[in-house]
mmCIF file with all atom_site columns, C-alpha atoms in Angstrom:
data_model
loop_
_atom_site.group_PDB
_atom_site.id
_atom_site.type_symbol
_atom_site.label_atom_id
_atom_site.label_alt_id
_atom_site.label_comp_id
_atom_site.label_asym_id
_atom_site.label_entity_id
_atom_site.label_seq_id
_atom_site.pdbx_PDB_ins_code
_atom_site.Cartn_x
_atom_site.Cartn_y
_atom_site.Cartn_z
_atom_site.occupancy
_atom_site.B_iso_or_equiv
_atom_site.pdbx_formal_charge
_atom_site.auth_seq_id
_atom_site.auth_comp_id
_atom_site.auth_asym_id
_atom_site.auth_atom_id
_atom_site.pdbx_PDB_model_num
ATOM 1   C CA . MET A 1 1   ? 95.885  100.933 64.546  1.00 50.00 ? 19  MET A CA 1
ATOM 2   C CA . SER A 1 2   ? 95.373  97.939  66.870  1.00 54.00 ? 20  SER A CA 1
ATOM 3   C CA . SER A 1 3   ? 96.079  100.139 69.875  1.00 59.00 ? 21  SER A CA 1
ATOM 4   C CA . SER A 1 4   ? 93.416  102.627 68.745  1.00 63.00 ? 22  SER A CA 1
ATOM 5   C CA . LEU A 1 5   ? 90.866  99.857  68.282  1.00 69.00 ? 23  LEU A CA 1
ATOM 6   C CA . TRP A 1 6   ? 91.699  98.464  71.716  1.00 67.00 ? 24  TRP A CA 1
ATOM 7   C CA . CYS A 1 7   ? 91.233  101.933 73.283  1.00 76.00 ? 25  CYS A CA 1
ATOM 8   C CA . THR A 1 8   ? 87.883  102.325 71.517  1.00 78.00 ? 26  THR A CA 1
ATOM 9   C CA . LEU A 1 9   ? 86.816  98.903  72.762  1.00 80.00 ? 27  LEU A CA 1
ATOM 10  C CA . SER A 1 10  ? 87.794  99.782  76.330  1.00 79.00 ? 28  SER A CA 1
ATOM 11  C CA . CYS A 1 11  ? 85.693  102.957 76.166  1.00 82.00 ? 29  CYS A CA 1
ATOM 12  C CA . ALA A 1 12  ? 82.769  100.942 74.778  1.00 82.00 ? 30  ALA A CA 1
ATOM 13  C CA . VAL A 1 13  ? 83.054  98.496  77.688  1.00 83.00 ? 31  VAL A CA 1
ATOM 14  C CA . LYS A 1 14  ? 83.150  101.469 80.066  1.00 83.00 ? 32  LYS A CA 1
ATOM 15  C CA . ARG A 1 15  ? 79.938  102.800 78.518  1.00 84.00 ? 33  ARG A CA 1
ATOM 16  C CA . PHE A 1 16  ? 78.115  99.524  79.188  1.00 86.00 ? 34  PHE A CA 1
ATOM 17  C CA . ARG A 1 17  ? 79.291  99.660  82.822  1.00 84.00 ? 35  ARG A CA 1
ATOM 18  C CA . GLU A 1 18  ? 77.626  103.039 83.347  1.00 86.00 ? 36  GLU A CA 1
ATOM 19  C CA . PRO A 1 19  ? 74.284  103.063 85.236  1.00 86.00 ? 37  PRO A CA 1
ATOM 20  C CA . LYS A 1 20  ? 71.339  102.685 82.890  1.00 85.00 ? 38  LYS A CA 1
ATOM 21  C CA . HIS A 1 21  ? 69.812  106.039 83.813  1.00 85.00 ? 39  HIS A CA 1
ATOM 22  C CA . GLU A 1 22  ? 73.161  107.769 83.148  1.00 84.00 ? 40  GLU A CA 1
ATOM 23  C CA . ARG A 1 23  ? 74.342  105.754 80.137  1.00 86.00 ? 41  ARG A CA 1
ATOM 24  C CA . ARG A 1 24  ? 75.283  107.972 77.229  1.00 89.00 ? 42  ARG A CA 1
ATOM 25  C CA . PRO A 1 25  ? 73.682  107.535 73.802  1.00 89.00 ? 43  PRO A CA 1
ATOM 26  C CA . TRP A 1 26  ? 76.066  106.228 71.178  1.00 89.00 ? 44  TRP A CA 1
ATOM 27  C CA . ARG A 1 27  ? 76.245  109.623 69.482  1.00 90.00 ? 45  ARG A CA 1
ATOM 28  C CA . ILE A 1 28  ? 77.297  111.385 72.710  1.00 90.00 ? 46  ILE A CA 1
ATOM 29  C CA . TRP A 1 29  ? 79.728  108.571 73.495  1.00 90.00 ? 47  TRP A CA 1
ATOM 30  C CA . PHE A 1 30  ? 81.295  108.932 70.032  1.00 91.00 ? 48  PHE A CA 1
ATOM 31  C CA . LEU A 1 31  ? 81.701  112.697 70.448  1.00 91.00 ? 49  LEU A CA 1
ATOM 32  C CA . ASP A 1 32  ? 83.344  112.229 73.851  1.00 89.00 ? 50  ASP A CA 1
ATOM 33  C CA . THR A 1 33  ? 85.667  109.503 72.595  1.00 90.00 ? 51  THR A CA 1
ATOM 34  C CA . SER A 1 34  ? 86.632  111.302 69.391  1.00 90.00 ? 52  SER A CA 1
ATOM 35  C CA . LYS A 1 35  ? 88.096  114.182 71.402  1.00 91.00 ? 53  LYS A CA 1
ATOM 36  C CA . GLN A 1 36  ? 90.397  111.714 73.139  1.00 89.00 ? 54  GLN A CA 1
ATOM 37  C CA . ALA A 1 37  ? 91.366  110.105 69.825  1.00 88.00 ? 55  ALA A CA 1
ATOM 38  C CA . ILE A 1 38  ? 92.420  113.471 68.398  1.00 91.00 ? 56  ILE A CA 1
ATOM 39  C CA . GLY A 1 39  ? 94.366  114.245 71.562  1.00 89.00 ? 57  GLY A CA 1
ATOM 40  C CA . MET A 1 40  ? 96.096  110.860 71.400  1.00 87.00 ? 58  MET A CA 1
ATOM 41  C CA . LEU A 1 41  ? 97.173  111.503 67.793  1.00 89.00 ? 59  LEU A CA 1
ATOM 42  C CA . PHE A 1 42  ? 98.603  114.870 68.824  1.00 91.00 ? 60  PHE A CA 1
ATOM 43  C CA . ILE A 1 43  ? 100.580 113.293 71.681  1.00 90.00 ? 61  ILE A CA 1
ATOM 44  C CA . HIS A 1 44  ? 101.829 110.472 69.423  1.00 87.00 ? 62  HIS A CA 1
ATOM 45  C CA . PHE A 1 45  ? 103.195 112.753 66.718  1.00 90.00 ? 63  PHE A CA 1
ATOM 46  C CA . ALA A 1 46  ? 104.636 115.141 69.307  1.00 90.00 ? 64  ALA A CA 1
ATOM 47  C CA . ASN A 1 47  ? 106.506 112.253 70.963  1.00 87.00 ? 65  ASN A CA 1
ATOM 48  C CA . VAL A 1 48  ? 107.797 111.003 67.606  1.00 87.00 ? 66  VAL A CA 1
ATOM 49  C CA . TYR A 1 49  ? 109.048 114.484 66.762  1.00 88.00 ? 67  TYR A CA 1
ATOM 50  C CA . LEU A 1 50  ? 110.684 114.994 70.174  1.00 84.00 ? 68  LEU A CA 1
ATOM 51  C CA . SER A 1 51  ? 112.396 111.588 70.113  1.00 81.00 ? 69  SER A CA 1
ATOM 52  C CA . ASP A 1 52  ? 114.444 112.618 67.036  1.00 79.00 ? 70  ASP A CA 1
ATOM 53  C CA . LEU A 1 53  ? 115.705 115.923 68.399  1.00 76.00 ? 71  LEU A CA 1
ATOM 54  C CA . THR A 1 54  ? 118.636 114.461 70.328  1.00 72.00 ? 72  THR A CA 1
ATOM 55  C CA . GLU A 1 55  ? 121.365 111.917 69.711  1.00 72.00 ? 73  GLU A CA 1
ATOM 56  C CA . GLU A 1 56  ? 119.915 109.523 72.278  1.00 73.00 ? 74  GLU A CA 1
ATOM 57  C CA . ASP A 1 57  ? 118.088 106.320 71.402  1.00 75.00 ? 75  ASP A CA 1
ATOM 58  C CA . PRO A 1 58  ? 114.795 107.525 69.855  1.00 79.00 ? 76  PRO A CA 1
ATOM 59  C CA . CYS A 1 59  ? 112.852 104.475 71.065  1.00 79.00 ? 77  CYS A CA 1
ATOM 60  C CA . SER A 1 60  ? 113.941 105.042 74.659  1.00 79.00 ? 78  SER A CA 1
ATOM 61  C CA . LEU A 1 61  ? 113.075 108.734 74.470  1.00 83.00 ? 79  LEU A CA 1
ATOM 62  C CA . TYR A 1 62  ? 109.680 107.956 72.942  1.00 85.00 ? 80  TYR A CA 1
ATOM 63  C CA . LEU A 1 63  ? 108.955 105.451 75.716  1.00 84.00 ? 81  LEU A CA 1
ATOM 64  C CA . ILE A 1 64  ? 110.026 107.925 78.421  1.00 84.00 ? 82  ILE A CA 1
ATOM 65  C CA . ASN A 1 65  ? 107.768 110.587 76.876  1.00 86.00 ? 83  ASN A CA 1
ATOM 66  C CA . PHE A 1 66  ? 104.898 108.151 76.655  1.00 88.00 ? 84  PHE A CA 1
ATOM 67  C CA . LEU A 1 67  ? 105.198 106.952 80.262  1.00 88.00 ? 85  LEU A CA 1
ATOM 68  C CA . LEU A 1 68  ? 105.419 110.527 81.527  1.00 89.00 ? 86  LEU A CA 1
ATOM 69  C CA . ASP A 1 69  ? 102.268 111.350 79.584  1.00 90.00 ? 87  ASP A CA 1
ATOM 70  C CA . ALA A 1 70  ? 100.537 108.380 81.193  1.00 89.00 ? 88  ALA A CA 1
ATOM 71  C CA . SER A 1 71  ? 101.565 109.334 84.749  1.00 89.00 ? 89  SER A CA 1
ATOM 72  C CA . LEU A 1 72  ? 102.391 113.000 85.337  1.00 92.00 ? 90  LEU A CA 1
ATOM 73  C CA . GLY A 1 73  ? 100.522 113.971 82.183  1.00 91.00 ? 91  GLY A CA 1
ATOM 74  C CA . MET A 1 74  ? 97.284  112.486 83.536  1.00 92.00 ? 92  MET A CA 1
ATOM 75  C CA . LEU A 1 75  ? 97.473  114.760 86.578  1.00 94.00 ? 93  LEU A CA 1
ATOM 76  C CA . LEU A 1 76  ? 98.154  117.765 84.361  1.00 94.00 ? 94  LEU A CA 1
ATOM 77  C CA . ILE A 1 77  ? 95.208  116.901 82.104  1.00 93.00 ? 95  ILE A CA 1
ATOM 78  C CA . TYR A 1 78  ? 92.942  116.552 85.131  1.00 94.00 ? 96  TYR A CA 1
ATOM 79  C CA . ALA A 1 79  ? 94.083  119.921 86.498  1.00 94.00 ? 97  ALA A CA 1
ATOM 80  C CA . GLY A 1 80  ? 93.629  121.526 83.080  1.00 94.00 ? 98  GLY A CA 1
ATOM 81  C CA . VAL A 1 81  ? 90.106  120.161 82.632  1.00 93.00 ? 99  VAL A CA 1
ATOM 82  C CA . ARG A 1 82  ? 89.113  121.326 86.116  1.00 93.00 ? 100 ARG A CA 1
ATOM 83  C CA . ALA A 1 83  ? 90.542  124.815 85.527  1.00 94.00 ? 101 ALA A CA 1
ATOM 84  C CA . VAL A 1 84  ? 88.871  125.171 82.115  1.00 94.00 ? 102 VAL A CA 1
ATOM 85  C CA . SER A 1 85  ? 85.555  123.851 83.491  1.00 93.00 ? 103 SER A CA 1
ATOM 86  C CA . ALA A 1 86  ? 85.664  126.406 86.316  1.00 94.00 ? 104 ALA A CA 1
ATOM 87  C CA . ILE A 1 87  ? 86.195  129.239 83.799  1.00 94.00 ? 105 ILE A CA 1
ATOM 88  C CA . VAL A 1 88  ? 83.380  127.914 81.597  1.00 93.00 ? 106 VAL A CA 1
ATOM 89  C CA . GLU A 1 89  ? 80.991  127.809 84.579  1.00 92.00 ? 107 GLU A CA 1
ATOM 90  C CA . TRP A 1 90  ? 82.042  131.298 85.640  1.00 94.00 ? 108 TRP A CA 1
ATOM 91  C CA . LYS A 1 91  ? 81.476  132.735 82.157  1.00 89.00 ? 109 LYS A CA 1
ATOM 92  C CA . GLN A 1 92  ? 78.324  130.605 81.618  1.00 90.00 ? 110 GLN A CA 1
ATOM 93  C CA . TRP A 1 93  ? 79.520  129.268 78.255  1.00 90.00 ? 111 TRP A CA 1
ATOM 94  C CA . ASP A 1 94  ? 77.008  126.442 78.021  1.00 87.00 ? 112 ASP A CA 1
ATOM 95  C CA . SER A 1 95  ? 78.275  125.025 74.721  1.00 88.00 ? 113 SER A CA 1
ATOM 96  C CA . LEU A 1 96  ? 81.803  124.575 76.143  1.00 89.00 ? 114 LEU A CA 1
ATOM 97  C CA . ARG A 1 97  ? 80.807  122.362 79.073  1.00 91.00 ? 115 ARG A CA 1
ATOM 98  C CA . PHE A 1 98  ? 82.606  119.068 78.507  1.00 91.00 ? 116 PHE A CA 1
ATOM 99  C CA . GLY A 1 99  ? 80.205  116.320 77.483  1.00 89.00 ? 117 GLY A CA 1
ATOM 100 C CA . GLU A 1 100 ? 77.236  118.645 76.777  1.00 90.00 ? 118 GLU A CA 1
ATOM 101 C CA . TYR A 1 101 ? 76.415  119.310 73.123  1.00 91.00 ? 119 TYR A CA 1
ATOM 102 C CA . GLY A 1 102 ? 72.936  120.816 73.277  1.00 86.00 ? 120 GLY A CA 1
ATOM 103 C CA . GLU A 1 103 ? 69.529  119.590 72.134  1.00 85.00 ? 121 GLU A CA 1
ATOM 104 C CA . PRO A 1 104 ? 69.723  118.824 69.265  1.00 87.00 ? 122 PRO A CA 1
ATOM 105 C CA . VAL A 1 105 ? 73.433  118.036 69.144  1.00 87.00 ? 123 VAL A CA 1
ATOM 106 C CA . GLN A 1 106 ? 75.474  120.943 67.795  1.00 89.00 ? 124 GLN A CA 1
ATOM 107 C CA . CYS A 1 107 ? 78.741  120.309 65.967  1.00 89.00 ? 125 CYS A CA 1
ATOM 108 C CA . THR A 1 108 ? 80.015  123.737 67.001  1.00 92.00 ? 126 THR A CA 1
ATOM 109 C CA . ALA A 1 109 ? 79.817  122.671 70.660  1.00 92.00 ? 127 ALA A CA 1
ATOM 110 C CA . TRP A 1 110 ? 81.915  119.573 69.925  1.00 93.00 ? 128 TRP A CA 1
ATOM 111 C CA . LEU A 1 111 ? 84.411  121.654 67.935  1.00 94.00 ? 129 LEU A CA 1
ATOM 112 C CA . GLY A 1 112 ? 84.794  124.195 70.743  1.00 94.00 ? 130 GLY A CA 1
ATOM 113 C CA . GLN A 1 113 ? 85.305  121.473 73.353  1.00 93.00 ? 131 GLN A CA 1
ATOM 114 C CA . CYS A 1 114 ? 87.769  119.699 71.077  1.00 94.00 ? 132 CYS A CA 1
ATOM 115 C CA . ILE A 1 115 ? 89.813  122.888 70.696  1.00 94.00 ? 133 ILE A CA 1
ATOM 116 C CA . LEU A 1 116 ? 89.823  123.363 74.482  1.00 94.00 ? 134 LEU A CA 1
ATOM 117 C CA . TYR A 1 117 ? 91.001  119.781 74.987  1.00 94.00 ? 135 TYR A CA 1
ATOM 118 C CA . ILE A 1 118 ? 93.791  120.187 72.414  1.00 94.00 ? 136 ILE A CA 1
ATOM 119 C CA . LEU A 1 119 ? 94.938  123.348 74.216  1.00 95.00 ? 137 LEU A CA 1
ATOM 120 C CA . ILE A 1 120 ? 95.017  121.356 77.465  1.00 95.00 ? 138 ILE A CA 1
ATOM 121 C CA . MET A 1 121 ? 97.101  118.674 75.738  1.00 94.00 ? 139 MET A CA 1
ATOM 122 C CA . VAL A 1 122 ? 99.506  121.340 74.437  1.00 94.00 ? 140 VAL A CA 1
ATOM 123 C CA . PHE A 1 123 ? 99.827  122.699 77.972  1.00 94.00 ? 141 PHE A CA 1
ATOM 124 C CA . GLU A 1 124 ? 100.520 119.167 79.262  1.00 93.00 ? 142 GLU A CA 1
ATOM 125 C CA . LYS A 1 125 ? 103.101 118.438 76.562  1.00 93.00 ? 143 LYS A CA 1
ATOM 126 C CA . VAL A 1 126 ? 104.993 121.696 77.160  1.00 93.00 ? 144 VAL A CA 1
ATOM 127 C CA . LEU A 1 127 ? 105.305 120.889 80.869  1.00 94.00 ? 145 LEU A CA 1
ATOM 128 C CA . ILE A 1 128 ? 106.460 117.345 80.079  1.00 91.00 ? 146 ILE A CA 1
ATOM 129 C CA . MET A 1 129 ? 109.118 118.795 77.775  1.00 89.00 ? 147 MET A CA 1
ATOM 130 C CA . LEU A 1 130 ? 110.313 121.016 80.614  1.00 90.00 ? 148 LEU A CA 1
ATOM 131 C CA . VAL A 1 131 ? 110.564 117.967 82.846  1.00 87.00 ? 149 VAL A CA 1
ATOM 132 C CA . LEU A 1 132 ? 112.622 116.177 80.195  1.00 83.00 ? 150 LEU A CA 1
ATOM 133 C CA . LEU A 1 133 ? 115.160 118.998 80.278  1.00 82.00 ? 151 LEU A CA 1
ATOM 134 C CA . ILE A 1 134 ? 116.376 117.582 83.594  1.00 80.00 ? 152 ILE A CA 1
ATOM 135 C CA . PRO A 1 135 ? 119.784 115.996 82.781  1.00 72.00 ? 153 PRO A CA 1
ATOM 136 C CA . GLN A 1 136 ? 119.017 112.766 84.652  1.00 71.00 ? 154 GLN A CA 1
ATOM 137 C CA . TRP A 1 137 ? 116.432 111.765 82.058  1.00 68.00 ? 155 TRP A CA 1
ATOM 138 C CA . LYS A 1 138 ? 119.118 111.490 79.362  1.00 64.00 ? 156 LYS A CA 1
ATOM 139 C CA . LYS A 1 139 ? 120.976 108.961 81.476  1.00 65.00 ? 157 LYS A CA 1
ATOM 140 C CA . LEU A 1 140 ? 117.873 106.790 81.760  1.00 66.00 ? 158 LEU A CA 1
ATOM 141 C CA . ALA A 1 141 ? 118.006 104.218 78.974  1.00 58.00 ? 159 ALA A CA 1
ATOM 142 C CA . LEU A 1 142 ? 115.101 101.856 79.441  1.00 61.00 ? 160 LEU A CA 1
ATOM 143 C CA . LEU A 1 143 ? 115.713 99.758  76.328  1.00 58.00 ? 161 LEU A CA 1
ATOM 144 C CA . ASN A 1 144 ? 119.487 99.483  76.223  1.00 64.00 ? 162 ASN A CA 1
ATOM 145 C CA . PRO A 1 145 ? 119.518 95.770  77.140  1.00 64.00 ? 163 PRO A CA 1
ATOM 146 C CA . ILE A 1 146 ? 117.369 94.987  74.075  1.00 69.00 ? 164 ILE A CA 1
ATOM 147 C CA . GLU A 1 147 ? 119.615 94.478  71.073  1.00 71.00 ? 165 GLU A CA 1
ATOM 148 C CA . ASN A 1 148 ? 116.925 93.456  68.603  1.00 75.00 ? 166 ASN A CA 1
ATOM 149 C CA . PRO A 1 149 ? 115.624 96.704  66.959  1.00 75.00 ? 167 PRO A CA 1
ATOM 150 C CA . GLU A 1 150 ? 112.417 95.053  65.770  1.00 79.00 ? 168 GLU A CA 1
ATOM 151 C CA . LEU A 1 151 ? 111.572 93.872  69.286  1.00 81.00 ? 169 LEU A CA 1
ATOM 152 C CA . GLU A 1 152 ? 112.442 97.298  70.646  1.00 74.00 ? 170 GLU A CA 1
ATOM 153 C CA . LEU A 1 153 ? 110.098 98.946  68.145  1.00 78.00 ? 171 LEU A CA 1
ATOM 154 C CA . ALA A 1 154 ? 107.339 96.456  68.932  1.00 80.00 ? 172 ALA A CA 1
ATOM 155 C CA . ILE A 1 155 ? 107.602 97.193  72.670  1.00 79.00 ? 173 ILE A CA 1
ATOM 156 C CA . VAL A 1 156 ? 107.505 100.959 72.135  1.00 78.00 ? 174 VAL A CA 1
ATOM 157 C CA . MET A 1 157 ? 104.804 101.133 69.464  1.00 78.00 ? 175 MET A CA 1
ATOM 158 C CA . LEU A 1 158 ? 102.590 98.116  70.197  1.00 79.00 ? 176 LEU A CA 1
ATOM 159 C CA . ILE A 1 159 ? 102.961 96.306  73.517  1.00 81.00 ? 177 ILE A CA 1
ATOM 160 C CA . VAL A 1 160 ? 103.238 99.209  75.969  1.00 81.00 ? 178 VAL A CA 1
ATOM 161 C CA . PRO A 1 161 ? 100.652 101.474 74.227  1.00 80.00 ? 179 PRO A CA 1
ATOM 162 C CA . PHE A 1 162 ? 98.280  98.513  73.947  1.00 79.00 ? 180 PHE A CA 1
ATOM 163 C CA . PHE A 1 163 ? 97.744  98.490  77.726  1.00 82.00 ? 181 PHE A CA 1
ATOM 164 C CA . VAL A 1 164 ? 98.626  102.024 78.799  1.00 86.00 ? 182 VAL A CA 1
ATOM 165 C CA . ASN A 1 165 ? 96.466  103.783 76.198  1.00 84.00 ? 183 ASN A CA 1
ATOM 166 C CA . ALA A 1 166 ? 93.443  101.728 77.209  1.00 84.00 ? 184 ALA A CA 1
ATOM 167 C CA . LEU A 1 167 ? 93.923  102.793 80.825  1.00 86.00 ? 185 LEU A CA 1
ATOM 168 C CA . MET A 1 168 ? 94.390  106.429 79.804  1.00 87.00 ? 186 MET A CA 1
ATOM 169 C CA . PHE A 1 169 ? 91.239  106.396 77.653  1.00 86.00 ? 187 PHE A CA 1
ATOM 170 C CA . TRP A 1 170 ? 89.224  104.905 80.511  1.00 86.00 ? 188 TRP A CA 1
ATOM 171 C CA . VAL A 1 171 ? 90.403  107.503 83.048  1.00 88.00 ? 189 VAL A CA 1
ATOM 172 C CA . VAL A 1 172 ? 90.333  110.590 80.812  1.00 88.00 ? 190 VAL A CA 1
ATOM 173 C CA . ASP A 1 173 ? 86.831  109.668 79.647  1.00 87.00 ? 191 ASP A CA 1
ATOM 174 C CA . ASN A 1 174 ? 85.692  110.377 83.218  1.00 86.00 ? 192 ASN A CA 1
ATOM 175 C CA . PHE A 1 175 ? 87.132  113.892 82.872  1.00 86.00 ? 193 PHE A CA 1
ATOM 176 C CA . LEU A 1 176 ? 85.438  114.678 79.541  1.00 85.00 ? 194 LEU A CA 1
ATOM 177 C CA . MET A 1 177 ? 82.012  113.080 79.941  1.00 85.00 ? 195 MET A CA 1
ATOM 178 C CA . LYS A 1 178 ? 78.977  114.919 81.267  1.00 81.00 ? 196 LYS A CA 1
ATOM 179 C CA . LYS A 1 179 ? 78.918  115.053 85.052  1.00 74.00 ? 197 LYS A CA 1
ATOM 180 C CA . HIS A 1 180 ? 75.768  113.578 86.583  1.00 64.00 ? 198 HIS A CA 1
ATOM 181 C CA . LYS A 1 181 ? 74.626  114.463 90.067  1.00 55.00 ? 199 LYS A CA 1
ATOM 182 C CA . THR A 1 182 ? 74.901  111.505 92.382  1.00 44.00 ? 200 THR A CA 1
ATOM 183 C CA . LYS A 1 183 ? 71.893  110.084 94.159  1.00 46.00 ? 201 LYS A CA 1
ATOM 184 C CA . ALA A 1 184 ? 73.278  111.156 97.535  1.00 45.00 ? 202 ALA A CA 1
ATOM 185 C CA . LYS A 1 185 ? 73.580  114.789 96.420  1.00 47.00 ? 203 LYS A CA 1
ATOM 186 C CA . LEU A 1 186 ? 70.049  114.757 95.049  1.00 44.00 ? 204 LEU A CA 1
ATOM 187 C CA . GLU A 1 187 ? 68.728  113.362 98.343  1.00 50.00 ? 205 GLU A CA 1
ATOM 188 C CA . GLU A 1 188 ? 70.607  116.042 100.270 1.00 53.00 ? 206 GLU A CA 1
ATOM 189 C CA . ARG A 1 189 ? 69.055  118.747 98.121  1.00 51.00 ? 207 ARG A CA 1
ATOM 190 C CA . GLU A 1 190 ? 65.594  117.248 98.609  1.00 53.00 ? 208 GLU A CA 1
ATOM 191 C CA . GLU A 1 191 ? 66.096  117.145 102.368 1.00 57.00 ? 209 GLU A CA 1
ATOM 192 C CA . ASP A 1 192 ? 67.327  120.745 102.376 1.00 54.00 ? 210 ASP A CA 1
ATOM 193 C CA . SER A 1 193 ? 64.331  121.876 100.371 1.00 53.00 ? 211 SER A CA 1
ATOM 194 C CA . ARG A 1 194 ? 61.978  119.995 102.697 1.00 56.00 ? 212 ARG A CA 1
ATOM 195 C CA . GLY A 1 195 ? 63.673  121.506 105.733 1.00 54.00 ? 213 GLY A CA 1
ATOM 196 C CA . ASN A 1 196 ? 63.348  125.000 104.306 1.00 51.00 ? 214 ASN A CA 1
ATOM 197 C CA . SER A 1 197 ? 59.675  124.446 103.551 1.00 45.00 ? 215 SER A CA 1
ATOM 198 C CA . LYS A 1 198 ? 59.075  123.260 107.123 1.00 45.00 ? 216 LYS A CA 1
ATOM 199 C CA . VAL A 1 199 ? 60.751  126.344 108.532 1.00 41.00 ? 217 VAL A CA 1
ATOM 200 C CA . ARG A 1 200 ? 58.649  128.592 106.331 1.00 43.00 ? 218 ARG A CA 1
ATOM 201 C CA . TYR A 1 201 ? 55.493  126.729 107.328 1.00 35.00 ? 219 TYR A CA 1
ATOM 202 C CA . ARG A 1 202 ? 56.312  127.116 111.015 1.00 43.00 ? 220 ARG A CA 1
ATOM 203 C CA . ARG A 1 203 ? 56.988  130.797 110.580 1.00 41.00 ? 221 ARG A CA 1
ATOM 204 C CA . ALA A 1 204 ? 53.720  131.278 108.760 1.00 40.00 ? 222 ALA A CA 1
ATOM 205 C CA . LEU A 1 205 ? 51.928  129.254 111.400 1.00 43.00 ? 223 LEU A CA 1
ATOM 206 C CA . SER A 1 206 ? 53.411  131.302 114.221 1.00 44.00 ? 224 SER A CA 1
ATOM 207 C CA . HIS A 1 207 ? 52.408  134.492 112.388 1.00 43.00 ? 225 HIS A CA 1
ATOM 208 C CA . ASP A 1 208 ? 48.815  133.247 112.027 1.00 47.00 ? 226 ASP A CA 1
ATOM 209 C CA . ASP A 1 209 ? 48.756  132.266 115.694 1.00 46.00 ? 227 ASP A CA 1
ATOM 210 C CA . SER A 1 210 ? 49.864  135.734 116.753 1.00 43.00 ? 228 SER A CA 1
ATOM 211 C CA . GLU A 1 211 ? 47.149  137.305 114.603 1.00 42.00 ? 229 GLU A CA 1
ATOM 212 C CA . SER A 1 212 ? 44.517  134.967 116.043 1.00 43.00 ? 230 SER A CA 1
ATOM 213 C CA . GLU A 1 213 ? 45.606  135.819 119.569 1.00 42.00 ? 231 GLU A CA 1
ATOM 214 C CA . VAL A 1 214 ? 45.242  139.520 118.844 1.00 39.00 ? 232 VAL A CA 1
ATOM 215 C CA . SER A 1 215 ? 41.847  139.016 117.277 1.00 44.00 ? 233 SER A CA 1
ATOM 216 C CA . LEU A 1 216 ? 40.694  136.997 120.309 1.00 40.00 ? 234 LEU A CA 1
ATOM 217 C CA . THR A 1 217 ? 42.028  139.325 122.979 1.00 44.00 ? 235 THR A CA 1
ATOM 218 C CA . GLY A 1 218 ? 40.442  142.351 121.281 1.00 49.00 ? 236 GLY A CA 1
ATOM 219 C CA . PRO A 1 219 ? 36.780  141.337 121.912 1.00 50.00 ? 237 PRO A CA 1
ATOM 220 C CA . LEU A 1 220 ? 37.631  140.301 125.468 1.00 44.00 ? 238 LEU A CA 1
ATOM 221 C CA . LEU A 1 221 ? 39.014  143.741 126.265 1.00 45.00 ? 239 LEU A CA 1
ATOM 222 C CA . ASP A 1 222 ? 35.937  145.389 124.742 1.00 54.00 ? 240 ASP A CA 1
ATOM 223 C CA . ARG A 1 223 ? 33.663  143.218 126.859 1.00 57.00 ? 241 ARG A CA 1
ATOM 224 C CA . ASP A 1 224 ? 35.470  144.096 130.102 1.00 57.00 ? 242 ASP A CA 1
ATOM 225 C CA . HIS A 1 225 ? 35.297  147.785 129.241 1.00 54.00 ? 243 HIS A CA 1
ATOM 226 C CA . ARG A 1 226 ? 31.538  147.599 128.684 1.00 57.00 ? 244 ARG A CA 1
ATOM 227 C CA . LEU A 1 227 ? 30.970  145.818 131.981 1.00 54.00 ? 245 LEU A CA 1
ATOM 228 C CA . LYS A 1 228 ? 32.875  148.523 133.828 1.00 55.00 ? 246 LYS A CA 1
ATOM 229 C CA . LEU A 1 229 ? 30.842  151.281 132.135 1.00 50.00 ? 247 LEU A CA 1
ATOM 230 C CA . SER A 1 230 ? 27.532  149.590 132.973 1.00 55.00 ? 248 SER A CA 1
ATOM 231 C CA . TYR A 1 231 ? 28.631  149.160 136.587 1.00 52.00 ? 249 TYR A CA 1
ATOM 232 C CA . LEU A 1 232 ? 29.504  152.866 136.885 1.00 52.00 ? 250 LEU A CA 1
ATOM 233 C CA . ILE A 1 233 ? 26.133  153.900 135.441 1.00 55.00 ? 251 ILE A CA 1
ATOM 234 C CA . LEU A 1 234 ? 24.205  151.713 137.855 1.00 53.00 ? 252 LEU A CA 1
ATOM 235 C CA . THR A 1 235 ? 26.120  153.025 140.849 1.00 53.00 ? 253 THR A CA 1
#
């Protein structure tokens, strides 16, 4: 419970560090953070279940699972979010864009995004399980020197998650929140639009100039023709 509160506090601090014009309302922040909380519960119970499947020290196996989730698992979650976001953009499923819940906020949008995130976590956990099938992991006993079982349990369930979960919440929140366009990208788009408008203006101007030249040269040709006719008549 203390680890969950610490993770929530870290996400709240992260919210206050966001730029004022991009800072999420508390309702949107809660919806973003709740998806992570559900994912963390899934990972916790999955690690507890997996740590009892073998004859090895369950605390050591839980800690190995947890550290893999916090390192390799973070990369897998990032890849999964990017892949799912690309599919959502391709299919134009507006309600499934991470961090966007509609106006007004729709619970179905949050539910759909939550299901997508859980599927990503399942994908991540399956790959971590495949990594743990490597025989060398069974030989790695991180907590063998600790003979006190209560201290061992405190390290696995309290001390390590207290810091690592806060870091994971902070990083994964960047994956799941609404993506804002940076100021540099907006300026580039404004410059591009201005450049395109200048090109169009020059083209229009050159077109008008060509028309004016034709309209001016027309009367001059008519005048020369009349002078030649009058000269022939007089002669």
